[in-house]
Coordinates of C-alpha atoms and ligand atoms in Angstrom, one line a residue:
L1 CA 25.1 -88.5 -110.0
Y2 CA 25.8 -89.5 -113.5
G3 CA 22.1 -90.2 -114.1
H4 CA 21.3 -86.6 -113.7
H5 CA 23.9 -85.5 -116.0
H6 CA 22.7 -83.9 -119.2
H7 CA 25.8 -85.2 -121.1
Q8 CA 24.5 -88.8 -120.3
G9 CA 23.4 -89.3 -123.9
N10 CA 26.8 -88.6 -125.2
L11 CA 28.2 -91.6 -123.1
V12 CA 26.0 -94.0 -125.1
T13 CA 27.0 -92.9 -128.5
H14 CA 30.7 -92.8 -127.7
G15 CA 30.9 -96.5 -127.8
R16 CA 33.9 -97.9 -125.9
K17 CA 35.0 -94.6 -124.1
S18 CA 34.5 -94.5 -120.5
K19 CA 32.6 -92.0 -118.8
P20 CA 35.9 -90.2 -117.2
Q21 CA 37.5 -90.2 -121.1
V22 CA 34.4 -88.4 -122.3
Y23 CA 34.4 -85.8 -119.6
L24 CA 38.4 -85.3 -120.2
E25 CA 37.2 -84.3 -123.9
H26 CA 34.9 -81.7 -122.6
F27 CA 37.5 -80.1 -120.4
D28 CA 40.0 -80.1 -123.3
G29 CA 37.5 -78.5 -125.6
S30 CA 36.7 -75.7 -122.9
I31 CA 40.5 -75.0 -122.6
E32 CA 40.9 -75.0 -126.2
K33 CA 38.3 -72.5 -126.5
L34 CA 40.3 -70.1 -124.3
H35 CA 43.6 -70.6 -126.1
K36 CA 41.6 -69.8 -129.5
E37 CA 40.2 -66.6 -128.0
G38 CA 43.7 -65.9 -126.5
N39 CA 42.1 -65.8 -122.9
Y40 CA 43.8 -68.8 -121.7
R41 CA 45.9 -67.6 -118.4
I42 CA 49.3 -68.3 -117.4
F43 CA 50.3 -67.3 -114.0
A44 CA 53.7 -65.6 -113.2
N45 CA 55.5 -67.6 -110.8
L46 CA 56.8 -65.1 -108.3
Q47 CA 58.5 -65.1 -105.0
R48 CA 58.4 -62.0 -102.8
H49 CA 61.2 -61.4 -100.4
K50 CA 60.7 -59.7 -97.1
G51 CA 62.1 -56.5 -97.2
N52 CA 62.6 -56.1 -100.6
F53 CA 59.0 -55.5 -102.1
P54 CA 58.5 -54.5 -105.0
N55 CA 61.3 -56.7 -106.3
A56 CA 60.6 -60.6 -106.5
T57 CA 62.1 -63.5 -108.1
F58 CA 60.4 -64.5 -111.3
R59 CA 60.4 -68.2 -112.3
K60 CA 60.0 -69.4 -115.7
A61 CA 60.9 -73.3 -116.8
D62 CA 64.3 -73.5 -115.1
T63 CA 65.3 -69.7 -115.4
E64 CA 64.9 -67.1 -112.6
R65 CA 65.5 -63.3 -112.4
M66 CA 64.7 -60.4 -110.2
V67 CA 61.7 -58.4 -111.4
K68 CA 60.0 -55.3 -110.2
I69 CA 56.4 -55.8 -109.5
W70 CA 54.0 -52.9 -110.9
C71 CA 50.5 -54.6 -110.5
S72 CA 50.3 -55.8 -106.9
N73 CA 47.4 -54.9 -104.7
D74 CA 49.7 -54.9 -101.6
Y75 CA 49.1 -51.2 -102.4
L76 CA 51.0 -49.8 -99.1
G77 CA 53.5 -52.8 -98.8
M78 CA 52.0 -53.6 -95.5
G79 CA 52.3 -57.3 -96.4
Q80 CA 56.2 -56.9 -95.4
H81 CA 55.6 -54.1 -92.8
P82 CA 57.6 -55.0 -89.6
V83 CA 54.5 -54.5 -87.3
V84 CA 52.5 -56.8 -89.3
L85 CA 55.3 -59.5 -89.3
Q86 CA 56.0 -59.1 -85.7
A87 CA 52.5 -59.5 -84.6
S88 CA 51.9 -62.6 -87.0
H89 CA 55.2 -64.3 -85.7
E90 CA 53.8 -63.7 -82.1
A91 CA 50.7 -65.3 -83.0
L92 CA 52.1 -68.3 -84.8
E93 CA 54.5 -68.7 -81.6
K94 CA 51.5 -68.3 -79.2
S95 CA 48.8 -70.2 -80.9
G96 CA 50.1 -72.3 -83.6
T97 CA 48.7 -72.4 -87.3
G98 CA 45.1 -73.3 -87.9
A99 CA 42.0 -72.1 -86.0
G100 CA 41.0 -75.6 -85.8
G101 CA 37.4 -75.4 -86.5
T102 CA 34.5 -73.2 -87.7
R103 CA 33.5 -70.0 -85.7
N104 CA 30.8 -71.9 -84.2
I105 CA 32.9 -75.0 -83.2
S106 CA 36.1 -74.0 -81.4
G107 CA 37.1 -71.6 -84.1
T108 CA 36.5 -68.5 -82.5
M109 CA 39.8 -67.2 -81.0
T110 CA 40.6 -64.0 -79.2
Y111 CA 42.2 -62.8 -82.4
H112 CA 39.1 -63.0 -84.3
V113 CA 37.1 -61.1 -81.5
A114 CA 39.8 -58.3 -81.4
L115 CA 40.0 -57.9 -85.3
E116 CA 36.1 -57.7 -85.4
K117 CA 36.1 -55.1 -82.7
E118 CA 38.9 -53.1 -84.5
L119 CA 37.2 -53.4 -87.8
A120 CA 33.8 -52.1 -86.4
D121 CA 35.7 -49.1 -85.0
W122 CA 37.3 -48.4 -88.1
H123 CA 34.2 -48.1 -90.1
G124 CA 32.3 -46.4 -87.3
K125 CA 29.9 -49.2 -87.2
E126 CA 28.3 -51.3 -84.2
A127 CA 29.8 -54.7 -85.3
A128 CA 32.0 -56.4 -88.0
L129 CA 32.0 -60.1 -89.4
L130 CA 34.8 -61.8 -90.6
F131 CA 35.0 -64.1 -93.9
T132 CA 37.4 -66.4 -95.6
S133 CA 38.0 -63.4 -98.2
G134 CA 36.4 -60.3 -99.5
Y135 CA 35.2 -62.5 -102.3
V136 CA 33.2 -64.9 -99.8
A137 CA 32.2 -61.9 -97.8
N138 CA 30.2 -60.3 -100.7
E139 CA 28.7 -63.5 -102.0
A140 CA 27.6 -64.5 -98.6
A141 CA 26.4 -61.3 -97.0
I142 CA 24.5 -59.9 -100.4
S143 CA 22.6 -63.2 -100.7
T144 CA 21.7 -63.5 -97.1
I145 CA 20.9 -59.9 -96.5
A146 CA 18.7 -60.0 -99.6
Q147 CA 17.2 -63.0 -98.5
L148 CA 16.2 -62.0 -95.1
L149 CA 14.4 -59.0 -96.5
P150 CA 11.0 -60.4 -97.8
N151 CA 10.2 -60.0 -101.5
S152 CA 13.4 -57.6 -101.9
I153 CA 14.8 -56.1 -105.0
I154 CA 18.4 -55.6 -105.6
F155 CA 19.8 -52.5 -107.4
S156 CA 23.4 -53.4 -108.8
D157 CA 25.7 -51.2 -110.3
A158 CA 26.8 -52.7 -114.1
K159 CA 30.4 -52.8 -113.2
N160 CA 30.2 -54.5 -109.9
H161 CA 32.9 -57.3 -109.2
A162 CA 32.2 -60.9 -109.8
S163 CA 31.6 -61.8 -106.2
M164 CA 28.9 -59.1 -105.7
I165 CA 27.2 -60.6 -108.9
A166 CA 27.5 -64.2 -107.2
G167 CA 25.8 -62.6 -104.3
V168 CA 23.1 -61.1 -106.0
R169 CA 22.4 -64.1 -108.2
N170 CA 22.5 -66.7 -105.1
S171 CA 19.9 -64.3 -103.4
K172 CA 17.6 -65.4 -106.2
C173 CA 15.8 -62.3 -105.4
E174 CA 14.5 -59.9 -108.2
K175 CA 17.6 -57.6 -109.4
K176 CA 17.7 -54.3 -111.6
I177 CA 21.2 -53.3 -113.1
F178 CA 21.9 -49.7 -113.2
R179 CA 24.3 -48.3 -115.7
H180 CA 27.7 -47.6 -114.1
N181 CA 27.6 -44.8 -111.7
D182 CA 24.2 -43.4 -113.5
M183 CA 22.3 -41.7 -110.8
Q184 CA 19.5 -41.1 -113.4
H185 CA 19.2 -44.4 -114.2
L186 CA 19.3 -45.7 -110.6
E187 CA 16.6 -43.1 -109.8
E188 CA 14.3 -44.2 -112.5
L189 CA 14.6 -48.0 -111.6
L190 CA 13.9 -47.3 -107.9
A191 CA 11.0 -45.1 -108.6
A192 CA 9.4 -47.8 -111.0
A193 CA 9.7 -50.4 -108.3
P194 CA 6.6 -50.7 -105.7
A195 CA 7.2 -48.6 -102.7
D196 CA 6.4 -51.3 -100.2
R197 CA 9.1 -53.9 -101.4
P198 CA 12.5 -53.8 -99.3
K199 CA 15.3 -52.2 -101.6
L200 CA 19.0 -53.2 -101.4
I201 CA 21.5 -51.1 -103.5
V202 CA 24.8 -52.6 -104.0
F203 CA 28.0 -51.0 -105.4
E204 CA 31.8 -50.1 -105.1
S205 CA 33.5 -47.0 -104.0
V206 CA 36.6 -47.4 -106.0
Y207 CA 36.2 -49.5 -109.3
S208 CA 39.1 -51.8 -109.5
M209 CA 39.9 -51.6 -113.3
D210 CA 39.0 -48.1 -114.3
G211 CA 39.8 -46.4 -110.9
A212 CA 36.6 -44.4 -110.9
I213 CA 34.7 -43.7 -107.7
A214 CA 31.1 -43.9 -107.2
P215 CA 29.0 -40.8 -106.3
I216 CA 28.3 -42.1 -103.0
H217 CA 26.5 -39.3 -101.3
A218 CA 24.1 -39.2 -104.3
I219 CA 23.3 -42.7 -104.0
C220 CA 22.7 -42.2 -100.2
D221 CA 20.3 -39.6 -101.2
L222 CA 18.4 -41.7 -103.5
A223 CA 18.5 -44.5 -100.9
E224 CA 17.0 -42.0 -98.4
K225 CA 14.6 -40.9 -101.0
Y226 CA 13.3 -44.6 -101.9
G227 CA 13.8 -46.0 -98.5
A228 CA 16.5 -48.4 -99.5
M229 CA 19.5 -50.0 -97.8
T230 CA 23.0 -49.5 -99.2
Y231 CA 25.9 -52.2 -99.2
I232 CA 29.3 -50.7 -100.5
D233 CA 32.3 -52.7 -101.5
E234 CA 35.3 -50.6 -100.4
V235 CA 37.9 -53.4 -101.1
H236 CA 40.2 -51.1 -103.1
A237 CA 39.7 -48.4 -100.9
V238 CA 40.2 -49.7 -97.2
G239 CA 43.6 -48.5 -96.0
M240 CA 43.9 -46.0 -98.7
Y241 CA 41.7 -42.9 -98.2
G242 CA 40.5 -41.0 -95.4
P243 CA 42.3 -39.6 -92.3
R244 CA 42.4 -43.2 -90.5
G245 CA 42.4 -44.8 -93.8
A246 CA 38.9 -46.5 -93.4
G247 CA 38.1 -45.8 -97.3
V248 CA 36.2 -43.4 -99.3
C249 CA 33.2 -43.2 -97.1
E250 CA 35.4 -41.9 -94.1
Q251 CA 37.0 -39.4 -96.5
I252 CA 34.1 -37.8 -97.7
G253 CA 31.9 -38.1 -94.4
A254 CA 29.4 -40.8 -95.9
A255 CA 30.5 -43.6 -93.1
D256 CA 27.1 -42.9 -91.2
R257 CA 25.1 -43.0 -94.5
V258 CA 26.0 -46.5 -95.8
D259 CA 24.2 -49.4 -94.1
V260 CA 26.9 -52.1 -94.8
V261 CA 30.5 -51.7 -95.6
N262 CA 32.5 -54.8 -97.3
G263 CA 36.3 -54.7 -97.2
T264 CA 39.3 -57.1 -97.8
L265 CA 42.2 -57.6 -95.5
G266 CA 44.2 -59.1 -98.4
K267 CA 45.0 -55.7 -100.5
A268 CA 45.9 -52.5 -98.7
V269 CA 46.1 -54.3 -95.4
G270 CA 48.4 -56.6 -96.7
V271 CA 47.3 -59.9 -95.3
F272 CA 44.4 -62.2 -96.3
G273 CA 40.5 -62.4 -95.5
G274 CA 37.4 -60.2 -95.8
Y275 CA 34.6 -58.8 -93.8
I276 CA 31.5 -56.7 -93.5
A277 CA 30.7 -53.8 -91.1
G278 CA 27.2 -52.7 -90.0
S279 CA 24.7 -52.4 -87.5
A280 CA 24.7 -55.0 -84.6
K281 CA 21.4 -56.7 -85.8
L282 CA 22.4 -57.0 -89.3
V283 CA 25.7 -58.5 -88.5
D284 CA 23.9 -60.9 -86.0
A285 CA 21.5 -61.8 -88.8
V286 CA 24.4 -62.5 -91.3
R287 CA 26.4 -64.2 -88.8
S288 CA 23.4 -66.3 -88.0
Y289 CA 22.4 -67.5 -91.8
A290 CA 25.0 -67.0 -94.1
S291 CA 26.3 -70.4 -95.2
G292 CA 29.6 -69.1 -96.6
F293 CA 30.3 -67.7 -93.1
I294 CA 28.8 -70.6 -90.9
F295 CA 30.2 -73.7 -92.6
T296 CA 33.9 -72.9 -93.1
T297 CA 37.1 -73.1 -91.0
A298 CA 37.7 -69.6 -89.2
L299 CA 40.9 -67.6 -90.2
P300 CA 44.3 -68.8 -88.7
P301 CA 45.4 -67.0 -85.7
V302 CA 48.4 -65.7 -87.6
V303 CA 46.2 -64.0 -90.3
A304 CA 44.0 -62.2 -87.9
A305 CA 46.8 -61.0 -85.6
G306 CA 48.6 -59.5 -88.7
A307 CA 45.5 -57.8 -90.0
T308 CA 44.8 -56.4 -86.8
A309 CA 48.6 -55.1 -86.3
S310 CA 48.3 -53.6 -89.9
I311 CA 44.6 -51.8 -89.3
R312 CA 46.2 -50.3 -85.8
H313 CA 48.9 -48.8 -87.7
L314 CA 47.1 -47.7 -90.7
K315 CA 44.6 -45.8 -88.3
E316 CA 47.6 -43.9 -86.8
S317 CA 49.8 -43.5 -89.7
S318 CA 49.0 -41.5 -92.9
A319 CA 52.7 -41.8 -94.0
E320 CA 52.1 -44.9 -96.1
R321 CA 48.9 -43.4 -97.8
E322 CA 50.7 -40.1 -98.4
A323 CA 53.6 -41.6 -99.9
Q324 CA 51.4 -43.7 -102.3
H325 CA 49.5 -40.7 -103.2
L326 CA 52.5 -39.0 -104.3
K327 CA 53.7 -41.7 -106.3
V328 CA 50.3 -42.2 -108.1
A329 CA 50.5 -38.4 -108.8
Q330 CA 54.2 -38.5 -110.1
L331 CA 53.5 -41.6 -112.5
K332 CA 50.2 -40.0 -114.1
H333 CA 52.1 -36.7 -114.5
M334 CA 55.0 -38.6 -116.4
L335 CA 52.9 -40.5 -118.4
K336 CA 50.8 -37.6 -119.6
S337 CA 53.9 -35.7 -120.4
K338 CA 55.0 -38.5 -122.7
N339 CA 51.5 -38.6 -124.2
L340 CA 51.0 -41.9 -122.9
P341 CA 47.1 -42.9 -122.8
V342 CA 46.6 -43.0 -119.1
M343 CA 42.9 -43.3 -118.2
D344 CA 41.8 -40.4 -116.1
N345 CA 40.4 -41.1 -112.5
P346 CA 40.3 -39.6 -109.1
S347 CA 41.9 -42.7 -107.6
H348 CA 45.2 -44.5 -106.7
I349 CA 44.8 -46.9 -109.9
V350 CA 46.7 -45.9 -113.2
P351 CA 45.2 -47.8 -116.0
I352 CA 46.9 -47.2 -119.5
H353 CA 44.6 -47.7 -122.4
V354 CA 45.9 -50.3 -125.1
G355 CA 42.8 -51.2 -126.7
D356 CA 43.7 -54.6 -128.2
A357 CA 44.3 -57.9 -126.5
A358 CA 47.3 -59.0 -128.5
L359 CA 49.0 -55.8 -128.2
C360 CA 48.5 -55.5 -124.5
K361 CA 49.9 -59.0 -123.9
A362 CA 52.9 -58.0 -126.3
A363 CA 53.5 -54.6 -124.1
S364 CA 53.6 -56.9 -121.1
D365 CA 55.9 -59.5 -122.4
E366 CA 58.3 -56.7 -123.6
L367 CA 58.0 -54.9 -120.3
L368 CA 59.0 -58.3 -118.6
N369 CA 61.7 -59.7 -121.0
A370 CA 63.6 -56.4 -121.9
Y371 CA 63.1 -54.2 -118.8
G372 CA 62.4 -56.8 -115.9
M373 CA 59.0 -55.0 -115.1
Y374 CA 56.1 -57.2 -114.3
I375 CA 52.7 -55.7 -115.2
Q376 CA 49.7 -58.4 -115.8
P377 CA 48.0 -57.3 -119.1
I378 CA 44.2 -56.5 -118.4
N379 CA 42.1 -58.3 -121.1
Y380 CA 38.6 -59.6 -121.7
P381 CA 36.5 -60.8 -119.9
T382 CA 37.9 -58.7 -117.1
V383 CA 37.4 -55.7 -119.0
P384 CA 35.3 -55.2 -122.3
K385 CA 36.8 -55.9 -125.6
G386 CA 38.6 -52.8 -127.2
T387 CA 39.5 -51.5 -123.6
E388 CA 42.5 -53.7 -122.9
R389 CA 44.8 -52.0 -120.7
L390 CA 47.9 -52.3 -118.3
R391 CA 46.8 -51.5 -114.9
V392 CA 49.7 -50.1 -112.8
T393 CA 49.7 -49.7 -108.9
P394 CA 52.6 -47.6 -107.7
G395 CA 53.2 -47.8 -104.2
P396 CA 55.4 -46.2 -101.2
L397 CA 58.0 -48.7 -102.1
H398 CA 58.7 -47.7 -105.7
S399 CA 61.3 -44.9 -106.1
L400 CA 61.0 -42.0 -108.3
N401 CA 64.0 -43.5 -110.2
D402 CA 61.5 -46.7 -110.6
I403 CA 58.8 -44.7 -111.9
M404 CA 61.0 -42.7 -114.3
T405 CA 62.4 -46.0 -115.6
L406 CA 58.9 -47.4 -116.1
V407 CA 57.7 -44.5 -117.9
D408 CA 60.5 -44.4 -120.2
A409 CA 60.2 -48.2 -120.9
L410 CA 56.7 -47.8 -121.7
D411 CA 57.3 -44.8 -124.0
D412 CA 60.0 -47.1 -125.9
I413 CA 57.4 -50.0 -126.1
W414 CA 54.5 -47.6 -127.3
T415 CA 56.8 -46.6 -130.2
R416 CA 58.1 -50.0 -131.1
L417 CA 54.9 -51.6 -130.9
N418 CA 53.1 -48.7 -132.7
I419 CA 50.5 -48.6 -129.8
P420 CA 48.1 -45.4 -130.1
R421 CA 49.0 -42.5 -128.1
A422 CA 46.7 -40.3 -126.2
Q423 CA 44.6 -37.9 -128.1
E424 CA 45.3 -34.1 -127.7
E425 CA 42.3 -33.4 -125.7
H426 CA 43.2 -36.2 -123.3
V427 CA 46.6 -34.7 -122.6
A428 CA 44.9 -31.4 -122.2
E429 CA 42.6 -32.6 -119.4
Ligands
LIG1 N1 35.5 -56.8 -104.6 C1 36.3 -56.3 -105.3 C2 36.0 -55.2 -106.2 C3 37.4 -56.9 -105.8 O1 38.2 -56.3 -106.9 C4 37.8 -58.2 -105.0 C5 39.3 -58.8 -105.3 N2 39.9 -58.6 -106.6 C6 37.1 -58.5 -104.2 C7 35.9 -57.9 -103.9 C8 37.5 -59.9 -103.5 O2 38.2 -59.6 -102.3 P1 39.4 -60.7 -101.9 O3 40.6 -60.6 -102.9 O4 39.7 -60.6 -100.5 O5 38.5 -62.3 -102.2

């Protein structure tokens, strides 16, 4: 192994130092680089309490305090919903913890079969397939689908999530990146590609950091015109949009038009895991060829049972979605009334523009220290430099009073740190 390492030359010139010491210096250097750029990450150590979301205990060194979480992707609070907890408890009591194997080798349980059936029905597709996470689902499914189409070309939106980029890259297929949500550019690229080569368009519905929503019908129109397959990541939309909460495609009547849907069980569903849904043949092919599906332990029964209960609930109940949409509207309205630079979008994500990494971190620190509110700063490389922001995700469990307190805190911090306010035109929008 060492013989093939390109740093081997250094080992000789470092004289008495052993190999591991030299390696550690490389790690130190890489970490030092992040510190210098201001990109070194420190995780907030939080403990959520059942029945008390969005409040959580925040621990630092040997201190602890209660904070209010404003940046969770448990958008609807389903992670603590009684029906989800009950189903999880029952599965735990009945079947224990782990699945005990890969799906192929003793790991497929009644819970997985039921959940895949539930997911297929949710998206109006013939079949669905579970993965360890939404990330793994994207990486494994995109790379496998593209590889199974001989000589295929992938058309990928410029703002696609890292997991989709990993799938595109690992497919080793030719790729064309189209400018974010730019239909003219996508059409140019499709038109320039040979008509006889298979084409796969990969994109998201709700883009997580801006909250922009893709022109799904327009993408499907182009896919039809140029004979391309469509693969949509609805990770930030499942549970959130449409009469049964199946996502933006359901909401706008496009569920039948997209070939493959990707989703997560870890955000609005409130549990953990990922999946794809599509035609029986496509799902069977991914099941049979995707390494990231085949060679890994199946989800624990408690996870599958909890997710199934959550989805069954979200199909029937729109109360959580309606409460969430109301809180989003209230927050956006109040931010605008204080001239705070909320970035406009049609979704449930509320990004507030700061535009500077150090200021963004300072605003976040101030919120936590002075007000007990936790909003992780979103800096480069998650978003481009100069577009640093606070990304707020209010939910049904934030009260109107919580929202007013947050907006007052932000108003105060924006003044004290002298962060730019919204432009006049921005407010008028
Ligand atoms: N796609 C998008 C757009 C995401 O934002 C994320 C996670 N942040 C994922 C996929 C991965 O989902 P999971 O967290 O279930 O791995």
